[in-house]
Coordinates of C-alpha atoms in Angstrom, one line a residue:
M20 CA 1.9 -15.8 -4.4
A21 CA 4.5 -16.4 -2.7
L22 CA 5.5 -19.7 -3.0
I23 CA 7.5 -21.8 -0.6
T24 CA 10.5 -23.6 -1.3
L25 CA 11.3 -25.9 1.8
R26 CA 14.5 -26.5 2.9
K27 CA 16.3 -29.2 1.0
N28 CA 18.4 -30.4 4.0
L29 CA 16.1 -31.8 6.4
Y30 CA 18.6 -32.4 9.7
R31 CA 20.8 -30.1 9.7
L32 CA 20.4 -29.1 13.1
S33 CA 23.1 -30.5 15.5
D34 CA 20.0 -30.9 18.1
F35 CA 16.8 -32.7 16.2
R36 CA 14.5 -32.5 18.7
M37 CA 12.1 -35.5 18.9
H38 CA 10.6 -37.9 21.1
G39 CA 9.5 -41.2 20.5
T40 CA 9.2 -40.6 16.3
L41 CA 11.0 -36.8 16.6
A42 CA 14.4 -38.8 18.1
T43 CA 17.3 -36.5 19.7
L44 CA 20.0 -36.7 17.6
K45 CA 23.7 -34.9 18.8
S46 CA 26.6 -34.2 16.6
Q47 CA 29.2 -36.0 17.1
P48 CA 32.8 -35.4 15.1
P49 CA 32.5 -37.8 11.9
T50 CA 35.4 -39.3 10.2
H51 CA 34.0 -38.6 7.1
V52 CA 31.0 -37.1 5.5
H53 CA 28.3 -39.5 4.1
K54 CA 26.7 -39.4 0.4
V55 CA 23.2 -38.4 0.0
V56 CA 21.6 -41.7 -1.0
K57 CA 20.5 -41.7 -5.0
D58 CA 17.7 -43.2 -5.3
C59 CA 15.8 -41.4 -2.4
P60 CA 12.9 -39.9 -4.0
C61 CA 12.3 -36.8 -1.4
S62 CA 14.4 -34.8 -3.6
W63 CA 12.3 -32.0 -2.4
F64 CA 13.7 -31.9 1.2
C65 CA 17.4 -33.6 0.5
S66 CA 20.5 -32.1 -0.5
Q67 CA 24.0 -32.3 -0.3
Q68 CA 25.9 -29.5 1.8
P69 CA 29.1 -29.8 3.9
E70 CA 27.9 -30.3 7.4
P71 CA 29.6 -31.4 10.6
F72 CA 27.5 -35.0 9.8
K73 CA 24.7 -35.6 7.7
V74 CA 21.5 -37.6 8.8
R75 CA 20.1 -39.6 5.6
F76 CA 16.7 -41.5 6.0
H77 CA 15.8 -44.3 3.9
H78 CA 12.4 -45.6 3.8
A79 CA 11.9 -48.8 2.5
R80 CA 8.3 -49.7 4.2
C81 CA 8.9 -47.7 7.1
K82 CA 12.2 -49.8 7.9
K83 CA 14.2 -47.2 10.4
F84 CA 18.0 -46.6 10.3
H85 CA 20.3 -44.7 12.5
L86 CA 23.4 -42.7 12.5
E87 CA 26.7 -44.6 13.6
N88 CA 29.7 -42.5 13.7
G89 CA 31.7 -42.7 10.7
N90 CA 30.0 -45.9 9.6
D91 CA 27.1 -46.5 7.4
L92 CA 23.2 -46.5 8.2
H93 CA 22.2 -50.2 9.6
P94 CA 18.9 -51.0 10.6
L95 CA 17.6 -50.1 13.9
R96 CA 18.5 -53.7 16.3
G97 CA 16.7 -53.0 19.7
P98 CA 17.0 -49.7 21.5
V99 CA 19.7 -47.3 20.7
F100 CA 18.9 -44.1 21.4
S101 CA 16.3 -44.8 24.6
Q102 CA 14.1 -42.0 22.8
V103 CA 14.0 -43.3 19.4
S104 CA 10.4 -44.8 17.6
D105 CA 9.9 -46.6 14.6
W106 CA 7.2 -44.7 12.4
D107 CA 5.1 -47.9 11.5
R108 CA 4.5 -47.7 15.6
L109 CA 2.9 -44.3 14.9
D110 CA -0.6 -45.4 14.0
Q111 CA -1.2 -48.4 16.2
N112 CA -0.7 -45.7 19.7
V113 CA -4.1 -43.6 17.6
K114 CA -6.1 -45.1 20.0
N115 CA -4.2 -44.5 23.3
Q116 CA -4.8 -40.7 22.3
D117 CA -6.8 -38.4 24.0
S118 CA -8.1 -37.1 20.2
Q119 CA -10.9 -34.8 21.5
R120 CA -8.5 -33.7 24.6
F121 CA -5.4 -32.9 21.4
Y122 CA -7.9 -31.0 19.2
K123 CA -8.6 -28.9 21.9
R124 CA -5.4 -27.9 23.3
L125 CA -4.2 -27.3 19.5
S126 CA -7.4 -25.4 18.9
N127 CA -5.7 -23.0 21.5
L128 CA -2.1 -22.2 20.4
T129 CA -1.7 -18.7 18.5
S130 CA 1.5 -18.9 16.8
S131 CA 2.5 -21.6 14.9
E132 CA 6.3 -22.0 17.3
E133 CA 3.5 -23.1 20.0
V134 CA 1.9 -26.0 17.6
L135 CA 5.3 -27.0 17.1
S136 CA 6.6 -27.1 20.1
F137 CA 3.7 -29.1 21.8
I138 CA 3.7 -31.8 18.7
S139 CA 7.8 -31.8 19.8
T140 CA 6.7 -33.3 22.9
M141 CA 4.0 -35.8 22.0
E142 CA 5.7 -39.5 22.4
T143 CA 3.8 -40.7 19.0
L144 CA 2.8 -38.7 16.3
P145 CA -0.1 -40.4 14.1
D146 CA -0.9 -38.9 11.0
T147 CA -3.9 -38.0 12.1
V148 CA -2.5 -35.4 14.6
A149 CA 0.3 -34.3 11.4
A150 CA -2.3 -33.0 9.4
G151 CA -4.1 -31.7 12.6
A152 CA -1.0 -29.7 13.5
L153 CA -0.6 -28.5 9.8
Q154 CA -4.1 -27.4 9.4
R155 CA -3.5 -25.2 12.4
I156 CA 0.1 -23.8 11.2
C157 CA -2.2 -23.2 8.3
E158 CA -4.9 -21.2 10.5
V159 CA -3.0 -19.0 12.8
E160 CA -0.7 -17.9 9.5
K161 CA -3.3 -16.5 7.7
K162 CA -4.9 -14.3 10.6
D163 CA -2.4 -12.4 9.2
G164 CA -2.9 -12.3 5.4
D165 CA -2.6 -14.7 2.4
Q166 CA 1.4 -15.1 3.1
G167 CA 3.7 -17.6 2.5
L168 CA 5.6 -19.2 5.8
P169 CA 7.6 -17.2 7.5
K170 CA 11.7 -18.3 6.9
E171 CA 12.0 -19.5 10.5
I172 CA 9.0 -21.5 10.6
L173 CA 10.1 -23.0 7.2
E174 CA 13.7 -24.3 8.3
N175 CA 12.4 -25.4 11.7
S176 CA 13.2 -29.4 11.8
I177 CA 10.0 -30.2 13.2
F178 CA 8.2 -28.8 10.5
Q179 CA 10.5 -30.4 7.9
A180 CA 9.7 -33.8 9.5
L181 CA 5.9 -33.4 9.5
C182 CA 6.4 -32.3 5.5
F183 CA 8.7 -35.2 5.3
Q184 CA 6.4 -38.0 6.9
F185 CA 3.7 -36.8 4.3
E186 CA 5.5 -37.1 1.3
Q187 CA 6.9 -40.3 1.5
E188 CA 4.2 -42.5 2.5
P189 CA 1.1 -40.8 1.3
S190 CA -0.5 -44.1 0.6
E191 CA 0.0 -45.4 4.5
L192 CA -2.5 -42.3 5.2
S193 CA -5.8 -42.2 5.9
N194 CA -8.6 -40.3 3.5
T195 CA -9.0 -37.2 6.5
S196 CA -5.4 -37.1 6.8
L197 CA -4.4 -37.4 3.1
V198 CA -7.0 -34.0 1.8
T199 CA -6.7 -32.1 5.5
A200 CA -2.6 -32.4 4.8
L201 CA -2.8 -31.1 1.1
Q202 CA -5.7 -28.3 1.9
A203 CA -3.2 -26.6 4.6
L204 CA 0.1 -27.0 2.4
I205 CA -2.1 -25.9 -0.3
L206 CA -3.2 -22.7 1.6
L207 CA 0.4 -22.1 2.8
H208 CA 1.7 -21.6 -0.6
V209 CA 3.7 -24.9 -1.6
D210 CA 5.3 -25.1 -4.4
P211 CA 2.8 -27.0 -6.6
Q212 CA 5.8 -28.5 -8.5
S213 CA 7.8 -30.2 -5.6
S214 CA 7.8 -33.5 -4.9
L215 CA 6.1 -33.3 -1.5
L216 CA 2.8 -31.6 -3.2
L217 CA 3.1 -33.9 -6.5
N218 CA 3.0 -37.1 -4.1
L219 CA 0.3 -35.9 -2.4
V220 CA -2.1 -35.1 -5.3
A221 CA -0.9 -38.0 -7.0
E222 CA -2.0 -40.3 -4.4
C223 CA -5.9 -38.6 -4.2
Q224 CA -5.9 -39.1 -7.8
N225 CA -5.9 -43.0 -7.3
R226 CA -8.1 -42.8 -4.6
L227 CA -10.7 -41.0 -6.4
K228 CA -10.4 -43.0 -9.7
K229 CA -11.4 -46.4 -7.1
G230 CA -14.1 -44.1 -5.4
G231 CA -12.7 -44.5 -1.8
L232 CA -12.8 -40.8 -0.9
E233 CA -16.0 -39.5 1.7
V234 CA -18.2 -37.0 0.6
H235 CA -16.6 -34.7 3.2
N236 CA -13.1 -35.5 1.7
L237 CA -14.3 -35.4 -1.7
C238 CA -15.4 -31.7 -0.7
I239 CA -12.2 -30.8 0.8
L240 CA -10.4 -32.5 -2.5
G241 CA -12.5 -30.6 -5.0
E242 CA -11.5 -26.9 -3.4
S243 CA -7.8 -27.4 -2.5
L244 CA -8.0 -28.5 -6.4
I245 CA -9.3 -25.3 -7.7
R246 CA -6.9 -23.4 -5.5
L247 CA -3.8 -25.3 -7.0
Y248 CA -4.8 -25.7 -10.5
S249 CA -8.0 -24.1 -12.1
P250 CA -11.9 -25.2 -11.6
G251 CA -11.2 -26.4 -15.2
C252 CA -9.4 -29.3 -14.4
E253 CA -10.3 -32.7 -15.5
I254 CA -10.1 -34.0 -12.1
L255 CA -12.2 -31.2 -10.7
E256 CA -15.4 -32.1 -12.9
L257 CA -14.8 -35.6 -11.6
I258 CA -15.4 -35.2 -8.6
I259 CA -18.5 -33.1 -9.2
S260 CA -19.7 -36.1 -11.1
Q261 CA -19.0 -38.6 -7.7
L262 CA -20.5 -35.9 -5.5
Q263 CA -23.9 -36.0 -7.6
G264 CA -24.1 -39.5 -7.5
E265 CA -24.0 -39.5 -3.3
K266 CA -27.8 -38.7 -1.7
L267 CA -27.8 -35.0 -0.4
E268 CA -29.0 -36.2 3.2
T269 CA -25.8 -38.1 4.0
F270 CA -24.3 -34.0 3.7
T271 CA -23.3 -32.2 6.6
P272 CA -24.5 -28.7 6.5
E273 CA -20.7 -27.8 6.4
D274 CA -20.0 -30.1 3.0
I275 CA -23.3 -28.3 1.4
V276 CA -21.9 -25.3 1.8
A277 CA -18.6 -26.9 0.5
L278 CA -20.2 -28.0 -2.2
Y279 CA -21.9 -24.5 -2.9
R280 CA -18.2 -23.8 -2.8
I281 CA -16.9 -25.6 -5.5
L282 CA -20.0 -25.2 -7.8
Q283 CA -19.0 -21.3 -7.6
A284 CA -15.9 -21.8 -8.9
C285 CA -17.0 -23.6 -12.2
A286 CA -19.9 -20.5 -12.3
E287 CA -19.3 -20.3 -16.4
K288 CA -20.7 -24.0 -16.2
V289 CA -23.7 -23.2 -14.0
D290 CA -26.2 -23.9 -16.9
E291 CA -24.9 -27.6 -17.3
H292 CA -25.2 -28.2 -13.4
Q293 CA -28.2 -26.4 -12.9
P294 CA -30.5 -29.7 -12.6
F295 CA -28.2 -30.7 -9.7
L296 CA -28.1 -27.3 -7.9
N297 CA -31.8 -27.3 -8.2
K298 CA -31.9 -30.3 -5.4
I299 CA -29.3 -28.7 -3.7
N300 CA -31.1 -25.2 -3.1
N301 CA -34.5 -28.0 -2.2
F302 CA -32.0 -29.8 0.2
S303 CA -30.6 -26.9 1.6
L304 CA -34.4 -25.5 3.3
S305 CA -33.9 -28.3 5.9
I306 CA -30.1 -27.5 7.1
V307 CA -30.7 -23.6 7.1
S308 CA -31.5 -23.6 10.9
N309 CA -28.0 -25.3 11.2
L310 CA -25.6 -23.3 9.7
S311 CA -23.3 -21.0 11.4
P312 CA -23.0 -17.0 10.7
K313 CA -19.9 -18.0 8.5
L314 CA -21.8 -20.6 6.3
M315 CA -24.9 -18.3 6.0
S316 CA -23.0 -15.6 4.4
Q317 CA -21.0 -18.1 2.0
M318 CA -24.4 -20.2 0.6
L319 CA -25.5 -16.2 0.0
T320 CA -22.3 -15.1 -1.4
A321 CA -22.7 -18.3 -3.8
L322 CA -26.2 -18.3 -4.4
V323 CA -25.3 -14.5 -6.4
V324 CA -22.6 -16.4 -8.3
L325 CA -24.4 -18.7 -9.7
D326 CA -27.5 -16.3 -9.7
Q327 CA -29.6 -18.4 -8.4
S328 CA -32.7 -16.3 -8.3
Q329 CA -35.0 -18.5 -8.6
A330 CA -34.2 -20.3 -5.2
L331 CA -36.0 -17.6 -4.1
P332 CA -37.3 -20.1 -0.7
L333 CA -34.2 -20.5 0.0
I334 CA -33.6 -16.6 0.0
I335 CA -36.7 -16.0 2.3
K336 CA -35.7 -18.9 4.7
L337 CA -31.8 -17.4 4.8
G338 CA -33.3 -13.9 5.2
K339 CA -34.9 -15.4 8.2
Y340 CA -32.3 -16.6 10.2
V341 CA -29.8 -14.2 9.2
V342 CA -32.0 -11.5 11.4
R343 CA -30.9 -13.9 14.5
H344 CA -27.5 -14.0 13.5
I345 CA -26.8 -9.9 12.8
P346 CA -24.5 -9.2 15.5
H347 CA -22.3 -12.6 15.1
F348 CA -21.0 -11.8 11.2
T349 CA -18.3 -10.4 11.0
H350 CA -17.9 -7.2 9.3
K351 CA -16.4 -8.7 5.7
E352 CA -19.4 -11.5 6.1
L353 CA -22.1 -8.9 6.8
G354 CA -20.9 -6.8 3.9
R355 CA -21.8 -10.0 1.8
V356 CA -24.9 -10.6 3.2
L357 CA -26.5 -7.6 2.5
E358 CA -24.5 -7.7 -1.2
A359 CA -26.8 -11.0 -1.8
F360 CA -29.8 -9.1 -0.3
I361 CA -29.7 -6.3 -2.5
Y362 CA -28.8 -8.6 -5.6
F363 CA -31.8 -10.9 -4.6
G364 CA -34.2 -8.2 -3.8
H365 CA -35.0 -9.3 -0.3
H366 CA -36.0 -7.0 2.3
D367 CA -38.0 -7.1 5.5
R368 CA -39.0 -5.2 8.4
F369 CA -37.4 -7.9 11.0
L370 CA -33.9 -7.7 9.2
T371 CA -34.4 -3.4 8.6
K372 CA -34.8 -3.6 12.7
A373 CA -31.8 -6.2 13.1
L374 CA -29.7 -3.3 11.2
E375 CA -31.2 -0.7 13.2
Q376 CA -29.8 -1.8 16.1
H377 CA -26.9 -3.2 15.3
V378 CA -25.5 0.4 13.2
A379 CA -26.7 2.0 16.3
A380 CA -24.9 0.3 18.7
F381 CA -21.6 -0.3 17.0
H382 CA -21.4 2.9 14.1
L383 CA -18.1 3.8 15.1
T384 CA -16.7 0.8 15.1
L385 CA -17.8 -0.7 11.7
D386 CA -15.5 -1.1 9.2
P387 CA -16.8 1.5 6.2
E388 CA -17.5 -1.2 3.7
V389 CA -20.0 -2.6 5.9
V390 CA -21.5 1.0 6.4
S391 CA -21.6 1.9 2.4
R392 CA -23.2 -2.0 2.3
V393 CA -26.1 -1.0 5.3
M394 CA -26.8 2.5 2.9
E395 CA -26.7 0.7 -0.6
Y396 CA -29.7 -1.4 1.1
C397 CA -31.3 1.4 2.5
S398 CA -31.5 3.2 -0.7
R399 CA -32.0 0.4 -3.0
K400 CA -35.3 -0.9 -0.8
L401 CA -35.8 2.9 -0.4
I402 CA -36.1 1.8 3.7
L403 CA -36.2 5.4 5.7
S404 CA -34.3 4.2 9.3
K405 CA -34.0 7.5 10.5
R406 CA -32.0 5.5 13.0
I407 CA -29.7 4.0 10.6
L408 CA -29.3 7.2 8.8
S409 CA -28.6 9.2 11.7
A410 CA -25.8 7.0 13.0
V411 CA -23.8 6.8 9.9
A412 CA -24.1 10.5 9.5
E413 CA -22.4 10.7 12.9
T414 CA -19.8 8.0 12.2
F415 CA -18.9 10.0 8.8
V416 CA -18.5 13.2 10.4
C417 CA -16.2 11.7 13.3
Q418 CA -14.4 8.6 10.5
S419 CA -14.2 10.6 7.3
E420 CA -10.6 9.8 6.4
K421 CA -11.8 5.9 6.8
F422 CA -14.0 5.7 3.7
S423 CA -12.7 5.7 0.1
P424 CA -14.4 7.8 -2.6
S425 CA -16.9 5.2 -3.7
Q426 CA -18.3 4.4 -0.6
I427 CA -18.6 8.4 0.4
S428 CA -20.6 8.4 -2.9
T429 CA -22.8 5.5 -1.6
L430 CA -22.9 6.6 1.9
M431 CA -24.8 10.0 0.8
E432 CA -27.0 8.8 -1.7
P433 CA -29.5 7.7 0.3
F434 CA -30.1 11.3 2.4
G435 CA -31.0 12.4 -1.2
K436 CA -32.9 9.8 -2.2
L437 CA -35.0 9.2 0.7
N438 CA -35.1 13.1 1.3
Y439 CA -33.9 13.1 5.5
L440 CA -31.9 15.6 6.8
P441 CA -29.8 14.0 10.0
P442 CA -29.9 16.0 13.3
N443 CA -26.4 16.7 12.6
A444 CA -26.9 18.1 8.9
S445 CA -24.7 21.1 9.5
A446 CA -21.3 19.4 10.1
L447 CA -22.3 16.4 8.1
F448 CA -22.0 19.0 4.8
R449 CA -19.1 20.8 6.3
K450 CA -17.1 17.7 6.7
L451 CA -18.4 16.8 3.0
E452 CA -17.2 19.7 1.9
N453 CA -14.3 19.2 3.5
V454 CA -13.2 16.3 2.0
L455 CA -14.2 17.1 -1.6
F456 CA -12.1 20.4 -1.5
T457 CA -9.0 18.4 -0.5
H458 CA -9.5 15.1 -2.4
F459 CA -11.9 16.2 -5.7
N460 CA -9.9 14.9 -8.0
Y461 CA -9.7 11.1 -6.5
F462 CA -13.7 10.8 -7.0
P463 CA -14.3 8.7 -10.0
P464 CA -16.9 11.2 -12.3
K465 CA -19.6 9.1 -12.2
A466 CA -19.2 8.9 -8.1
L467 CA -18.7 12.3 -7.4
L468 CA -22.1 13.2 -9.8
K469 CA -24.3 11.1 -7.8
L470 CA -22.8 12.3 -4.8
L471 CA -23.5 16.0 -5.7
H472 CA -26.9 15.3 -7.5
S473 CA -27.9 13.6 -3.5
C474 CA -27.0 16.6 -1.9
S475 CA -28.9 19.0 -4.1
L476 CA -31.9 16.9 -3.8
I477 CA -31.7 17.7 -0.1
E478 CA -31.2 21.5 -1.0
C479 CA -27.9 20.9 0.1
H480 CA -26.9 22.6 -3.4
P481 CA -22.9 22.2 -4.4
V482 CA -22.5 25.5 -6.1
N483 CA -18.6 25.6 -4.8
F484 CA -19.0 22.7 -7.1
M485 CA -20.8 23.5 -10.1
A486 CA -18.3 25.2 -12.0
K487 CA -16.1 22.4 -12.2
I488 CA -18.7 19.9 -13.2
F489 CA -19.9 21.8 -15.9
H490 CA -16.8 22.6 -17.3
P491 CA -15.6 20.1 -20.4
F492 CA -12.4 18.6 -18.9
F493 CA -15.3 16.9 -16.3
L494 CA -17.7 16.7 -18.7
Q495 CA -15.2 14.7 -20.9
R496 CA -13.7 12.2 -17.7
L497 CA -17.4 11.7 -17.2
Q498 CA -18.0 10.1 -20.6
G499 CA -14.9 8.6 -21.0
E500 CA -14.3 5.8 -23.5
E501 CA -18.1 5.7 -24.8
S502 CA -18.9 7.6 -27.9
H503 CA -21.9 9.3 -25.5
L504 CA -23.2 10.1 -22.3
D505 CA -25.1 7.8 -20.4
R506 CA -29.1 9.2 -20.1
L507 CA -28.8 9.2 -16.4
S508 CA -25.4 10.8 -16.3
R509 CA -27.3 13.6 -18.3
A510 CA -30.0 13.6 -16.6
Q511 CA -27.9 14.3 -12.6
L512 CA -26.4 16.8 -14.9
T513 CA -29.5 18.2 -16.0
Q514 CA -31.2 19.0 -13.0
L515 CA -28.4 20.3 -11.1
F516 CA -28.3 22.7 -14.1
L517 CA -31.7 23.8 -13.4
T518 CA -30.8 23.8 -9.6
S519 CA -28.4 26.8 -10.0
I520 CA -30.8 28.5 -12.6
L521 CA -33.8 28.5 -9.8
E522 CA -32.6 27.5 -6.6
C523 CA -28.8 29.7 -7.2
P524 CA -29.4 33.2 -9.2
F525 CA -26.4 33.9 -7.8
Y526 CA -24.3 31.2 -9.2
K527 CA -22.2 33.1 -12.4
G528 CA -20.2 29.9 -13.1
P529 CA -20.4 28.0 -16.4
K530 CA -23.7 27.0 -18.0
L531 CA -24.7 23.3 -19.1
L532 CA -24.1 22.9 -23.0
P533 CA -27.2 22.0 -24.5
K534 CA -25.9 18.4 -26.2
Y535 CA -25.9 17.5 -22.4
Q536 CA -28.9 18.5 -21.1
V537 CA -32.4 16.3 -21.2
K538 CA -35.8 17.2 -21.6
S539 CA -37.5 14.6 -19.5
F540 CA -36.4 13.1 -16.2
L541 CA -38.2 9.6 -17.5
T542 CA -35.2 7.2 -17.0
P543 CA -35.2 3.7 -18.1
C544 CA -33.0 2.5 -15.6
C545 CA -34.4 4.5 -12.4
S546 CA -36.1 7.4 -11.8
M547 CA -34.8 10.8 -10.9
E548 CA -37.2 12.0 -8.7
T549 CA -38.6 10.9 -5.5
P550 CA -40.8 7.8 -6.2
M551 CA -44.3 8.0 -5.7
D552 CA -46.4 5.5 -3.6
F553 CA -47.5 2.9 -6.1
H554 CA -51.0 1.9 -4.6
L555 CA -51.9 6.0 -3.6
Y556 CA -50.5 6.8 -7.6
N557 CA -53.1 4.1 -9.2
S558 CA -56.3 5.2 -6.9
V559 CA -55.5 9.0 -7.8
K560 CA -55.2 7.9 -11.7
I561 CA -58.7 5.9 -11.5
G562 CA -60.4 9.0 -9.5
L563 CA -59.1 11.1 -12.1
I564 CA -60.2 9.0 -14.8
D565 CA -63.6 8.7 -13.3
L566 CA -64.0 12.4 -12.8
L567 CA -62.2 13.4 -16.2
G568 CA -63.3 10.8 -18.7
A569 CA -60.2 9.2 -20.1
R570 CA -56.8 8.7 -19.5
L571 CA -55.9 11.1 -22.5
Y572 CA -56.9 14.3 -20.1
F573 CA -54.3 13.8 -17.8
A574 CA -50.6 13.7 -17.5
S575 CA -47.7 13.4 -14.9
K576 CA -44.2 14.1 -14.5
V577 CA -44.4 17.2 -17.2
L578 CA -41.5 19.1 -17.5
T579 CA -42.8 23.0 -17.8
P580 CA -41.2 26.1 -19.6
Y581 CA -39.6 26.7 -15.3
Y582 CA -37.9 24.0 -15.7
Y583 CA -40.1 22.2 -12.8
T584 CA -42.0 18.8 -12.8
I585 CA -45.8 18.9 -12.2
G586 CA -48.5 16.9 -13.2
H587 CA -51.3 18.4 -15.6
C588 CA -54.7 18.3 -16.7
S589 CA -56.9 19.6 -19.2
L590 CA -60.7 19.1 -19.4
P591 CA -63.1 17.5 -21.5
E592 CA -65.9 19.3 -22.3
G593 CA -69.1 19.4 -19.5
R594 CA -66.4 19.8 -17.0
T595 CA -66.4 23.7 -15.1
G596 CA -63.1 25.1 -15.2
K597 CA -62.4 26.7 -12.1
P598 CA -59.9 24.4 -9.8
S599 CA -62.4 24.8 -6.5
M600 CA -65.3 23.9 -8.4
L601 CA -63.5 20.8 -10.2
A602 CA -61.7 19.8 -6.5
D603 CA -65.6 19.7 -5.3
Q604 CA -66.2 17.0 -8.3
V605 CA -63.9 14.9 -6.8
S606 CA -66.5 14.0 -4.3
E607 CA -68.2 12.3 -6.4
C608 CA -66.2 10.0 -7.4
S609 CA -67.8 6.6 -5.9
T610 CA -64.4 4.1 -6.1
L611 CA -62.5 6.5 -3.9
S612 CA -62.1 6.1 -0.4
W613 CA -62.7 9.2 2.0
P614 CA -59.2 9.5 2.7
T615 CA -58.0 9.7 -1.0
V616 CA -60.9 11.8 -2.2
E617 CA -59.7 14.4 0.7
A618 CA -55.8 14.0 -0.9
L619 CA -56.9 14.2 -4.4
R620 CA -58.9 17.2 -3.6
V621 CA -56.1 19.1 -2.2
G622 CA -53.5 17.8 -4.4
M623 CA -55.6 19.5 -7.3
M624 CA -56.4 22.6 -5.5
G625 CA -52.3 22.9 -5.4
V626 CA -51.7 21.6 -8.6
L627 CA -55.0 23.1 -10.7
S628 CA -54.3 26.2 -9.1
C629 CA -51.1 26.9 -10.6
I630 CA -51.8 25.3 -14.3
D631 CA -53.9 27.1 -16.9
V632 CA -57.0 25.1 -16.9

């Protein structure tokens, strides 16, 4: 983290422009160099350096002093400079400022230089205005990344004057100005040990212990201290304790989400805070409709970190309103939303339809991370959306260089899992093959195995890469530091090996060693085969029990000596043995509907004709 060390000699410039509170102090030839006031508490700002002259500020309950050439500083009596105003007259003019117009204009400024230039033209600078200016500087600087302030801003006299005002008189600041200034300076990476931050934090602690901070300010202070110190600091526990004593009805939607973020930072104490979280989850149902896309994303992220699976009504309601905001999420926000729904297992047809429209319209401009999240969502929830899959296939063909190896693996998995070949399948797999040839060694072993396995499921057999993945070196990388290879990886390897035997007889490369093979594809974590419809499977199972007399006479997912998985059944006594006659007896099962009977008849004709009954 880059830490700011602000310029210590505050007023070096020969033309330090300040209107009213920012007075123009012009250079004059001094008869001697003034010594720095030793009892000045602003050591972070002021230091001795050889200059044409030195300007000293001595704060004693806001009394003002000015420089007289060659003499000591004397209190101001009358308007020695026509543009000079006392600091203690600032707050008196707050009501004369058009606050809405000020903040609107401030929000339109796009650089720190513009913000500083704007406030230098103001006749008065109340603490609320100064805090707002710092906050805006923080916002515009953070757009370019999480970096500290550039040198030209640090050395800007107006910026230094802003900081000086907050350092010297923190007790005179309003609660909002105090916590806003602290938040902005922390985000700008000011040195935590500087007297500026130490003074502000000390004042915040003092007001916190007295119980003088409002809900919104408590939330801002809590998040600021998490950044400055750590979630385990004692003062944060005091903030959470005070927030627990407040009525949730007094919280704005922004405050509720800020509270989630604070508790998210203390995730290791989630059990301790769970009763409070339950209250927040229940109350949040009433504010979901008022949340912005950004706040929705942050709330869902916090719910994931805090593992609030029991807050299902809140998650469902968030899903309902997320649908309305799909086009308005940033790429990062949409990725986090989908990650949360994957985590909680939530999906509905309206969300799928909204994603279809969004991905189809903007697939060539979407961030690769968002594309991979959308595909992971489809894969986990078994959503066969041809619009999404086709659009993503086109995106990969056009912009394959933007995707990382892990993202490519995640992107390709749904095609195999959902058994879908996009219209541009030839171009897609040609591009994929080129990427693999070029960057094979950059793919994580498990991601590469998952990718090649997905290709084989849709009969795009990766023959050119089988020799590499069956090689002992790759298998050793795949195993890593574990004592043995996990069952899922062994099952994927086995299916690829069987593919080379059954579908690619021309493959003459290395074989998979028996110790890496499995005899059954039933894995505890997931199915290696196309998932069957659960309700149809139950209907067929009930019909077969009725037909054959007991469950023990049939089985599913049986691996034959020919390496294919089939359904197997053996006939009990009293049943005819010819497949056609057995299939005809299905119609006698009164527990089955007519469509199921027909499906079962056709299926049994196919299965029973392949096995010895």
